[in-house]
Amino acid sequence: QKEVEQNSGPLSVPEGAIASLNCTYSDRGSQSFFWYRQYSGKSPELIMFIYSNGDKEDGRFTAQLNKASQYVSLLIRDSQPSDSATYLCAVKVPNAGGTSYGKLTFGQGTILTVHP
Amino acid sequence: DAGVTQSPTHLIKTRGQHVTLRCSPISGHKSVSWYQQVLGQGPQFIFQYYEKEERGRGNFPDRFSARQFPNYSSELNVNALLLGDSALYLCASSPTSGRADYEQYFGPGTRLTVT
């Protein structure tokens, strides 16, 4: 089982619709959860982070975390063509020493296409 | 404020050569991490440095090494390059280490091609 798995894509939604991106993780010790957006040929850009169960909203983006189910999702409301990109889910996993020094484990990414 | 900077932007090397990639973190950030991203995959963790000490190492061979300087900039060195080392190398900086809720910000990356 992969440490971080994302729903297979590509995902295609019409402009104005809600895009739903999902991610599951295997390590119950995971502490923090991040969503990055990566345009083709560019580096990842942080768009959301969450570390408590429940929802976190930022503009058109909502991150949802359920630690019991080891599940994190990203909803994009009113999707725009400019949202077309690869979305990467990343999980901060403690190292063997029990402290967390910044290792992010990424999923393989989900390609989102928003068509006019 | 300037973001994370990396140099060079692109690099073409031959198998067996070595390469040095450079990164300057966001001003005030003391932690630098290096990732390798192969086309079509998510970034893979290579190293993390905080206050000039190695704080984490990913599953990469000893051909990969790194260091952090007193001004918190960092270098990633790769020896005896293989074709499989062709990738986008990303540097990420963050303000703290050891907390559960800090964010990592990526630089533009260095595209390495090994022929």
PDB file of C-alpha atoms in Angstrom:
ATOM      1  CA  GLN A   1       0.000   0.000   0.000  1.00  0.00           C
ATOM      2  CA  LYS A   2       1.320   3.407  -0.926  1.00  0.00           C
ATOM      3  CA  GLU A   3       1.806   5.864   1.929  1.00  0.00           C
ATOM      4  CA  VAL A   4      -0.309   8.529   0.221  1.00  0.00           C
ATOM      5  CA  GLU A   5      -2.801   7.740  -2.514  1.00  0.00           C
ATOM      6  CA  GLN A   6      -4.873  10.139  -4.554  1.00  0.00           C
ATOM      7  CA  ASN A   7      -7.915   9.463  -6.680  1.00  0.00           C
ATOM      8  CA  SER A   8      -6.828   8.513 -10.137  1.00  0.00           C
ATOM      9  CA  GLY A   9      -7.387  11.063 -12.820  1.00  0.00           C
ATOM     10  CA  PRO A  10      -7.566  12.868 -14.916  1.00  0.00           C
ATOM     11  CA  LEU A  11     -10.605  14.664 -13.518  1.00  0.00           C
ATOM     12  CA  SER A  12     -12.604  16.842 -15.873  1.00  0.00           C
ATOM     13  CA  VAL A  13     -15.310  19.257 -14.684  1.00  0.00           C
ATOM     14  CA  PRO A  14     -17.220  22.054 -16.404  1.00  0.00           C
ATOM     15  CA  GLU A  15     -16.570  25.660 -15.511  1.00  0.00           C
ATOM     16  CA  GLY A  16     -18.563  26.681 -12.429  1.00  0.00           C
ATOM     17  CA  ALA A  17     -18.846  23.137 -11.047  1.00  0.00           C
ATOM     18  CA  ILE A  18     -17.389  21.733  -7.844  1.00  0.00           C
ATOM     19  CA  ALA A  19     -14.190  19.718  -8.230  1.00  0.00           C
ATOM     20  CA  SER A  20     -13.583  17.071  -5.567  1.00  0.00           C
ATOM     21  CA  LEU A  21     -10.073  15.728  -5.005  1.00  0.00           C
ATOM     22  CA  ASN A  22      -9.456  12.892  -2.585  1.00  0.00           C
ATOM     23  CA  CYS A  23      -6.465  11.516  -0.741  1.00  0.00           C
ATOM     24  CA  THR A  24      -5.904   8.655   1.697  1.00  0.00           C
ATOM     25  CA  TYR A  25      -2.842   8.015   3.835  1.00  0.00           C
ATOM     26  CA  SER A  26      -1.531   4.963   5.646  1.00  0.00           C
ATOM     27  CA  ASP A  27       0.450   6.339   8.623  1.00  0.00           C
ATOM     28  CA  ARG A  28      -1.847   7.082  11.577  1.00  0.00           C
ATOM     29  CA  GLY A  29       0.934   9.185  13.087  1.00  0.00           C
ATOM     30  CA  SER A  30       0.629  11.732  10.285  1.00  0.00           C
ATOM     31  CA  GLN A  31       0.346  15.192  11.724  1.00  0.00           C
ATOM     32  CA  SER A  32      -0.318  17.736   9.014  1.00  0.00           C
ATOM     33  CA  PHE A  33      -1.863  17.639   5.594  1.00  0.00           C
ATOM     34  CA  PHE A  34      -1.203  19.876   2.627  1.00  0.00           C
ATOM     35  CA  TRP A  35      -2.603  20.509  -0.818  1.00  0.00           C
ATOM     36  CA  TYR A  36      -0.313  21.845  -3.513  1.00  0.00           C
ATOM     37  CA  ARG A  37      -1.209  22.976  -7.018  1.00  0.00           C
ATOM     38  CA  GLN A  38       1.326  22.417  -9.785  1.00  0.00           C
ATOM     39  CA  TYR A  39       0.967  23.899 -13.234  1.00  0.00           C
ATOM     40  CA  SER A  40       2.733  22.110 -16.072  1.00  0.00           C
ATOM     41  CA  GLY A  41       6.456  22.852 -16.024  1.00  0.00           C
ATOM     42  CA  LYS A  42       6.246  24.764 -12.731  1.00  0.00           C
ATOM     43  CA  SER A  43       6.972  23.957  -9.107  1.00  0.00           C
ATOM     44  CA  PRO A  44       4.281  23.079  -6.526  1.00  0.00           C
ATOM     45  CA  GLU A  45       2.407  25.991  -4.951  1.00  0.00           C
ATOM     46  CA  LEU A  46       0.900  25.599  -1.471  1.00  0.00           C
ATOM     47  CA  ILE A  47      -2.833  26.320  -1.499  1.00  0.00           C
ATOM     48  CA  MET A  48      -4.176  24.762   1.721  1.00  0.00           C
ATOM     49  CA  PHE A  49      -3.050  23.027   4.880  1.00  0.00           C
ATOM     50  CA  ILE A  50      -5.069  21.387   7.628  1.00  0.00           C
ATOM     51  CA  TYR A  51      -4.192  19.542  10.823  1.00  0.00           C
ATOM     52  CA  SER A  52      -7.421  19.242  12.784  1.00  0.00           C
ATOM     53  CA  ASN A  53     -10.404  17.082  11.982  1.00  0.00           C
ATOM     54  CA  GLY A  54     -13.163  18.895  10.148  1.00  0.00           C
ATOM     55  CA  ASP A  55     -13.326  21.497   7.422  1.00  0.00           C
ATOM     56  CA  LYS A  56     -11.124  24.454   6.654  1.00  0.00           C
ATOM     57  CA  GLU A  57     -12.241  27.017   4.106  1.00  0.00           C
ATOM     58  CA  ASP A  58     -10.191  29.564   2.186  1.00  0.00           C
ATOM     59  CA  GLY A  59     -12.038  31.367  -0.572  1.00  0.00           C
ATOM     60  CA  ARG A  60     -13.211  28.842  -3.148  1.00  0.00           C
ATOM     61  CA  PHE A  61     -11.169  26.058  -1.531  1.00  0.00           C
ATOM     62  CA  THR A  62     -12.272  23.766   1.305  1.00  0.00           C
ATOM     63  CA  ALA A  63     -10.019  21.133   2.833  1.00  0.00           C
ATOM     64  CA  GLN A  64     -11.632  18.315   4.810  1.00  0.00           C
ATOM     65  CA  LEU A  65      -9.801  15.996   7.191  1.00  0.00           C
ATOM     66  CA  ASN A  66     -11.008  12.778   8.798  1.00  0.00           C
ATOM     67  CA  LYS A  67      -8.192  11.203  10.793  1.00  0.00           C
ATOM     68  CA  ALA A  68     -10.262   8.188  11.829  1.00  0.00           C
ATOM     69  CA  SER A  69     -10.771   7.296   8.177  1.00  0.00           C
ATOM     70  CA  GLN A  70      -7.275   8.533   7.223  1.00  0.00           C
ATOM     71  CA  TYR A  71      -8.819  10.651   4.540  1.00  0.00           C
ATOM     72  CA  VAL A  72      -8.290  14.205   3.370  1.00  0.00           C
ATOM     73  CA  SER A  73     -10.028  15.975   0.524  1.00  0.00           C
ATOM     74  CA  LEU A  74     -10.018  19.266  -1.338  1.00  0.00           C
ATOM     75  CA  LEU A  75     -13.131  20.841  -2.779  1.00  0.00           C
ATOM     76  CA  ILE A  76     -12.868  23.624  -5.341  1.00  0.00           C
ATOM     77  CA  ARG A  77     -16.097  25.562  -5.756  1.00  0.00           C
ATOM     78  CA  ASP A  78     -16.976  27.557  -8.880  1.00  0.00           C
ATOM     79  CA  SER A  79     -14.125  25.901 -10.785  1.00  0.00           C
ATOM     80  CA  GLN A  80     -12.369  28.089 -13.333  1.00  0.00           C
ATOM     81  CA  PRO A  81     -10.235  27.122 -16.346  1.00  0.00           C
ATOM     82  CA  SER A  82      -7.292  28.654 -14.471  1.00  0.00           C
ATOM     83  CA  ASP A  83      -7.726  25.901 -11.838  1.00  0.00           C
ATOM     84  CA  SER A  84      -6.613  23.341 -14.433  1.00  0.00           C
ATOM     85  CA  ALA A  85      -3.454  21.838 -12.968  1.00  0.00           C
ATOM     86  CA  THR A  86      -2.087  18.826 -11.103  1.00  0.00           C
ATOM     87  CA  TYR A  87      -3.126  18.766  -7.447  1.00  0.00           C
ATOM     88  CA  LEU A  88      -0.734  17.115  -5.021  1.00  0.00           C
ATOM     89  CA  CYS A  89      -1.725  15.849  -1.604  1.00  0.00           C
ATOM     90  CA  ALA A  90       1.138  15.842   0.911  1.00  0.00           C
ATOM     91  CA  VAL A  91       1.309  14.400   4.406  1.00  0.00           C
ATOM     92  CA  LYS A  92       3.806  15.305   7.100  1.00  0.00           C
ATOM     93  CA  VAL A  93       4.997  12.086   8.694  1.00  0.00           C
ATOM     94  CA  PRO A  94       7.076  11.953  11.895  1.00  0.00           C
ATOM     95  CA  ASN A  95      10.543  10.492  11.517  1.00  0.00           C
ATOM     96  CA  ALA A  96      11.823   7.450  13.403  1.00  0.00           C
ATOM     97  CA  GLY A  97      12.861   9.619  16.318  1.00  0.00           C
ATOM     98  CA  GLY A  98       9.254  10.564  16.952  1.00  0.00           C
ATOM     99  CA  THR A  99       9.703  14.196  16.033  1.00  0.00           C
ATOM    100  CA  SER A 100       8.791  15.759  12.776  1.00  0.00           C
ATOM    101  CA  TYR A 101      11.511  17.494  10.829  1.00  0.00           C
ATOM    102  CA  GLY A 102       9.753  18.312   7.688  1.00  0.00           C
ATOM    103  CA  LYS A 103       9.486  15.231   5.559  1.00  0.00           C
ATOM    104  CA  LEU A 104       6.510  15.583   3.306  1.00  0.00           C
ATOM    105  CA  THR A 105       5.246  12.442   1.600  1.00  0.00           C
ATOM    106  CA  PHE A 106       3.363  13.206  -1.602  1.00  0.00           C
ATOM    107  CA  GLY A 107       0.744  11.356  -3.540  1.00  0.00           C
ATOM    108  CA  GLN A 108       1.136  10.875  -7.255  1.00  0.00           C
ATOM    109  CA  GLY A 109      -1.122  13.847  -8.034  1.00  0.00           C
ATOM    110  CA  THR A 110      -4.482  14.240  -9.730  1.00  0.00           C
ATOM    111  CA  ILE A 111      -4.733  16.134 -12.999  1.00  0.00           C
ATOM    112  CA  LEU A 112      -7.724  18.457 -13.017  1.00  0.00           C
ATOM    113  CA  THR A 113      -9.094  19.970 -16.209  1.00  0.00           C
ATOM    114  CA  VAL A 114     -11.810  22.635 -16.059  1.00  0.00           C
ATOM    115  CA  HIS A 115     -13.433  23.097 -19.455  1.00  0.00           C
ATOM    116  CA  PRO A 116     -15.417  26.203 -20.462  1.00  0.00           C
TER     117      PRO A 116
ATOM    118  CA  ASP B   1       9.932  39.570  -0.002  1.00  0.00           C
ATOM    119  CA  ALA B   2      11.723  37.251  -2.397  1.00  0.00           C
ATOM    120  CA  GLY B   3      10.655  33.650  -2.468  1.00  0.00           C
ATOM    121  CA  VAL B   4      12.867  30.586  -2.569  1.00  0.00           C
ATOM    122  CA  THR B   5      15.494  30.884  -5.282  1.00  0.00           C
ATOM    123  CA  GLN B   6      17.306  28.042  -7.011  1.00  0.00           C
ATOM    124  CA  SER B   7      20.132  27.897  -9.503  1.00  0.00           C
ATOM    125  CA  PRO B   8      20.672  26.917 -12.181  1.00  0.00           C
ATOM    126  CA  THR B   9      17.256  26.713 -13.825  1.00  0.00           C
ATOM    127  CA  HIS B  10      18.244  24.028 -16.284  1.00  0.00           C
ATOM    128  CA  LEU B  11      21.260  21.758 -16.485  1.00  0.00           C
ATOM    129  CA  ILE B  12      22.410  19.099 -18.914  1.00  0.00           C
ATOM    130  CA  LYS B  13      25.041  16.628 -17.734  1.00  0.00           C
ATOM    131  CA  THR B  14      26.590  13.417 -18.994  1.00  0.00           C
ATOM    132  CA  ARG B  15      26.459  10.085 -17.172  1.00  0.00           C
ATOM    133  CA  GLY B  16      29.213   9.776 -14.591  1.00  0.00           C
ATOM    134  CA  GLN B  17      29.589  13.512 -14.024  1.00  0.00           C
ATOM    135  CA  HIS B  18      28.676  15.281 -10.834  1.00  0.00           C
ATOM    136  CA  VAL B  19      26.387  18.240 -10.281  1.00  0.00           C
ATOM    137  CA  THR B  20      25.842  20.907  -7.621  1.00  0.00           C
ATOM    138  CA  LEU B  21      22.461  22.557  -7.215  1.00  0.00           C
ATOM    139  CA  ARG B  22      21.946  25.651  -5.083  1.00  0.00           C
ATOM    140  CA  CYS B  23      19.079  27.029  -3.056  1.00  0.00           C
ATOM    141  CA  SER B  24      18.441  30.188  -1.055  1.00  0.00           C
ATOM    142  CA  PRO B  25      15.475  30.030   1.352  1.00  0.00           C
ATOM    143  CA  ILE B  26      12.958  32.738   2.060  1.00  0.00           C
ATOM    144  CA  SER B  27      14.454  35.404   4.306  1.00  0.00           C
ATOM    145  CA  GLY B  28      14.024  34.359   7.933  1.00  0.00           C
ATOM    146  CA  HIS B  29      13.507  30.684   7.119  1.00  0.00           C
ATOM    147  CA  LYS B  30      16.065  28.364   8.681  1.00  0.00           C
ATOM    148  CA  SER B  31      14.958  25.011   7.308  1.00  0.00           C
ATOM    149  CA  VAL B  32      15.647  23.758   3.788  1.00  0.00           C
ATOM    150  CA  SER B  33      14.439  20.506   2.258  1.00  0.00           C
ATOM    151  CA  TRP B  34      15.314  18.918  -1.061  1.00  0.00           C
ATOM    152  CA  TYR B  35      12.974  16.858  -3.206  1.00  0.00           C
ATOM    153  CA  GLN B  36      13.282  15.008  -6.501  1.00  0.00           C
ATOM    154  CA  GLN B  37      10.314  14.981  -8.854  1.00  0.00           C
ATOM    155  CA  VAL B  38      10.311  12.604 -11.767  1.00  0.00           C
ATOM    156  CA  LEU B  39       7.856  13.334 -14.575  1.00  0.00           C
ATOM    157  CA  GLY B  40       4.358  12.157 -13.738  1.00  0.00           C
ATOM    158  CA  GLN B  41       5.046  11.532 -10.035  1.00  0.00           C
ATOM    159  CA  GLY B  42       4.881  13.488  -6.820  1.00  0.00           C
ATOM    160  CA  PRO B  43       8.067  14.903  -5.264  1.00  0.00           C
ATOM    161  CA  GLN B  44      10.239  12.466  -3.300  1.00  0.00           C
ATOM    162  CA  PHE B  45      12.014  13.631  -0.149  1.00  0.00           C
ATOM    163  CA  ILE B  46      15.816  13.626  -0.306  1.00  0.00           C
ATOM    164  CA  PHE B  47      17.141  15.686   2.636  1.00  0.00           C
ATOM    165  CA  GLN B  48      16.121  18.190   5.249  1.00  0.00           C
ATOM    166  CA  TYR B  49      18.470  20.633   6.978  1.00  0.00           C
ATOM    167  CA  TYR B  50      17.730  22.860   9.916  1.00  0.00           C
ATOM    168  CA  GLU B  51      20.248  25.146  11.550  1.00  0.00           C
ATOM    169  CA  LYS B  52      22.979  23.625   9.362  1.00  0.00           C
ATOM    170  CA  GLU B  53      22.374  20.082  10.603  1.00  0.00           C
ATOM    171  CA  GLU B  54      20.845  17.196   8.686  1.00  0.00           C
ATOM    172  CA  ARG B  55      17.454  16.413  10.200  1.00  0.00           C
ATOM    173  CA  GLY B  56      16.141  13.869   7.770  1.00  0.00           C
ATOM    174  CA  ARG B  57      17.222  11.736   4.856  1.00  0.00           C
ATOM    175  CA  GLY B  58      15.093   9.976   2.295  1.00  0.00           C
ATOM    176  CA  ASN B  59      15.719   6.698   0.537  1.00  0.00           C
ATOM    177  CA  PHE B  60      18.416   7.907  -1.846  1.00  0.00           C
ATOM    178  CA  PRO B  61      21.901   6.453  -2.462  1.00  0.00           C
ATOM    179  CA  ASP B  62      25.060   7.914  -0.972  1.00  0.00           C
ATOM    180  CA  ARG B  63      25.766   9.594  -4.308  1.00  0.00           C
ATOM    181  CA  PHE B  64      23.411  12.271  -3.039  1.00  0.00           C
ATOM    182  CA  SER B  65      24.717  14.662  -0.406  1.00  0.00           C
ATOM    183  CA  ALA B  66      23.846  18.120   0.812  1.00  0.00           C
ATOM    184  CA  ARG B  67      24.887  20.820   3.202  1.00  0.00           C
ATOM    185  CA  GLN B  68      23.564  24.046   4.643  1.00  0.00           C
ATOM    186  CA  PHE B  69      25.609  27.180   5.112  1.00  0.00           C
ATOM    187  CA  PRO B  70      25.587  29.747   7.955  1.00  0.00           C
ATOM    188  CA  ASN B  71      23.320  32.021   5.876  1.00  0.00           C
ATOM    189  CA  TYR B  72      20.863  29.053   5.584  1.00  0.00           C
ATOM    190  CA  SER B  73      21.410  28.593   1.855  1.00  0.00           C
ATOM    191  CA  SER B  74      21.981  25.019   0.765  1.00  0.00           C
ATOM    192  CA  GLU B  75      23.669  22.877  -1.849  1.00  0.00           C
ATOM    193  CA  LEU B  76      22.652  19.486  -3.166  1.00  0.00           C
ATOM    194  CA  ASN B  77      25.422  17.425  -4.718  1.00  0.00           C
ATOM    195  CA  VAL B  78      24.940  14.353  -6.870  1.00  0.00           C
ATOM    196  CA  ASN B  79      27.942  12.257  -7.911  1.00  0.00           C
ATOM    197  CA  ALA B  80      28.313   9.648 -10.646  1.00  0.00           C
ATOM    198  CA  LEU B  81      25.156  10.758 -12.411  1.00  0.00           C
ATOM    199  CA  LEU B  82      22.847   8.126 -13.864  1.00  0.00           C
ATOM    200  CA  LEU B  83      20.202   8.528 -16.531  1.00  0.00           C
ATOM    201  CA  GLY B  84      17.600   7.929 -13.822  1.00  0.00           C
ATOM    202  CA  ASP B  85      18.721  11.067 -11.993  1.00  0.00           C
ATOM    203  CA  SER B  86      17.039  13.157 -14.680  1.00  0.00           C
ATOM    204  CA  ALA B  87      14.313  15.014 -12.826  1.00  0.00           C
ATOM    205  CA  LEU B  88      13.115  18.313 -11.433  1.00  0.00           C
ATOM    206  CA  TYR B  89      14.976  19.041  -8.199  1.00  0.00           C
ATOM    207  CA  LEU B  90      12.986  21.137  -5.796  1.00  0.00           C
ATOM    208  CA  CYS B  91      14.122  23.073  -2.779  1.00  0.00           C
ATOM    209  CA  ALA B  92      11.588  23.983  -0.096  1.00  0.00           C
ATOM    210  CA  SER B  93      12.051  26.348   2.813  1.00  0.00           C
ATOM    211  CA  SER B  94      10.094  26.604   6.037  1.00  0.00           C
ATOM    212  CA  PRO B  95      10.391  28.844   9.063  1.00  0.00           C
ATOM    213  CA  THR B  96      10.565  26.210  11.775  1.00  0.00           C
ATOM    214  CA  SER B  97      11.262  22.579  12.381  1.00  0.00           C
ATOM    215  CA  GLY B  98       9.750  20.111  14.807  1.00  0.00           C
ATOM    216  CA  ARG B  99       6.256  21.589  14.777  1.00  0.00           C
ATOM    217  CA  ALA B 100       3.247  19.874  13.354  1.00  0.00           C
ATOM    218  CA  ASP B 101       1.785  22.794  11.526  1.00  0.00           C
ATOM    219  CA  TYR B 102       4.381  24.616   9.482  1.00  0.00           C
ATOM    220  CA  GLU B 103       4.296  24.991   5.741  1.00  0.00           C
ATOM    221  CA  GLN B 104       6.967  24.330   3.131  1.00  0.00           C
ATOM    222  CA  TYR B 105       7.338  26.705   0.202  1.00  0.00           C
ATOM    223  CA  PHE B 106       8.956  25.478  -2.963  1.00  0.00           C
ATOM    224  CA  GLY B 107      11.389  27.241  -5.237  1.00  0.00           C
ATOM    225  CA  PRO B 108      11.094  27.122  -9.039  1.00  0.00           C
ATOM    226  CA  GLY B 109      13.256  24.005  -9.252  1.00  0.00           C
ATOM    227  CA  THR B 110      16.266  22.934 -11.283  1.00  0.00           C
ATOM    228  CA  ARG B 111      15.556  20.754 -14.300  1.00  0.00           C
ATOM    229  CA  LEU B 112      18.418  18.245 -14.580  1.00  0.00           C
ATOM    230  CA  THR B 113      18.832  16.189 -17.730  1.00  0.00           C
ATOM    231  CA  VAL B 114      21.411  13.415 -17.776  1.00  0.00           C
ATOM    232  CA  THR B 115      22.416  12.122 -21.202  1.00  0.00           C
TER     233      THR B 115
END
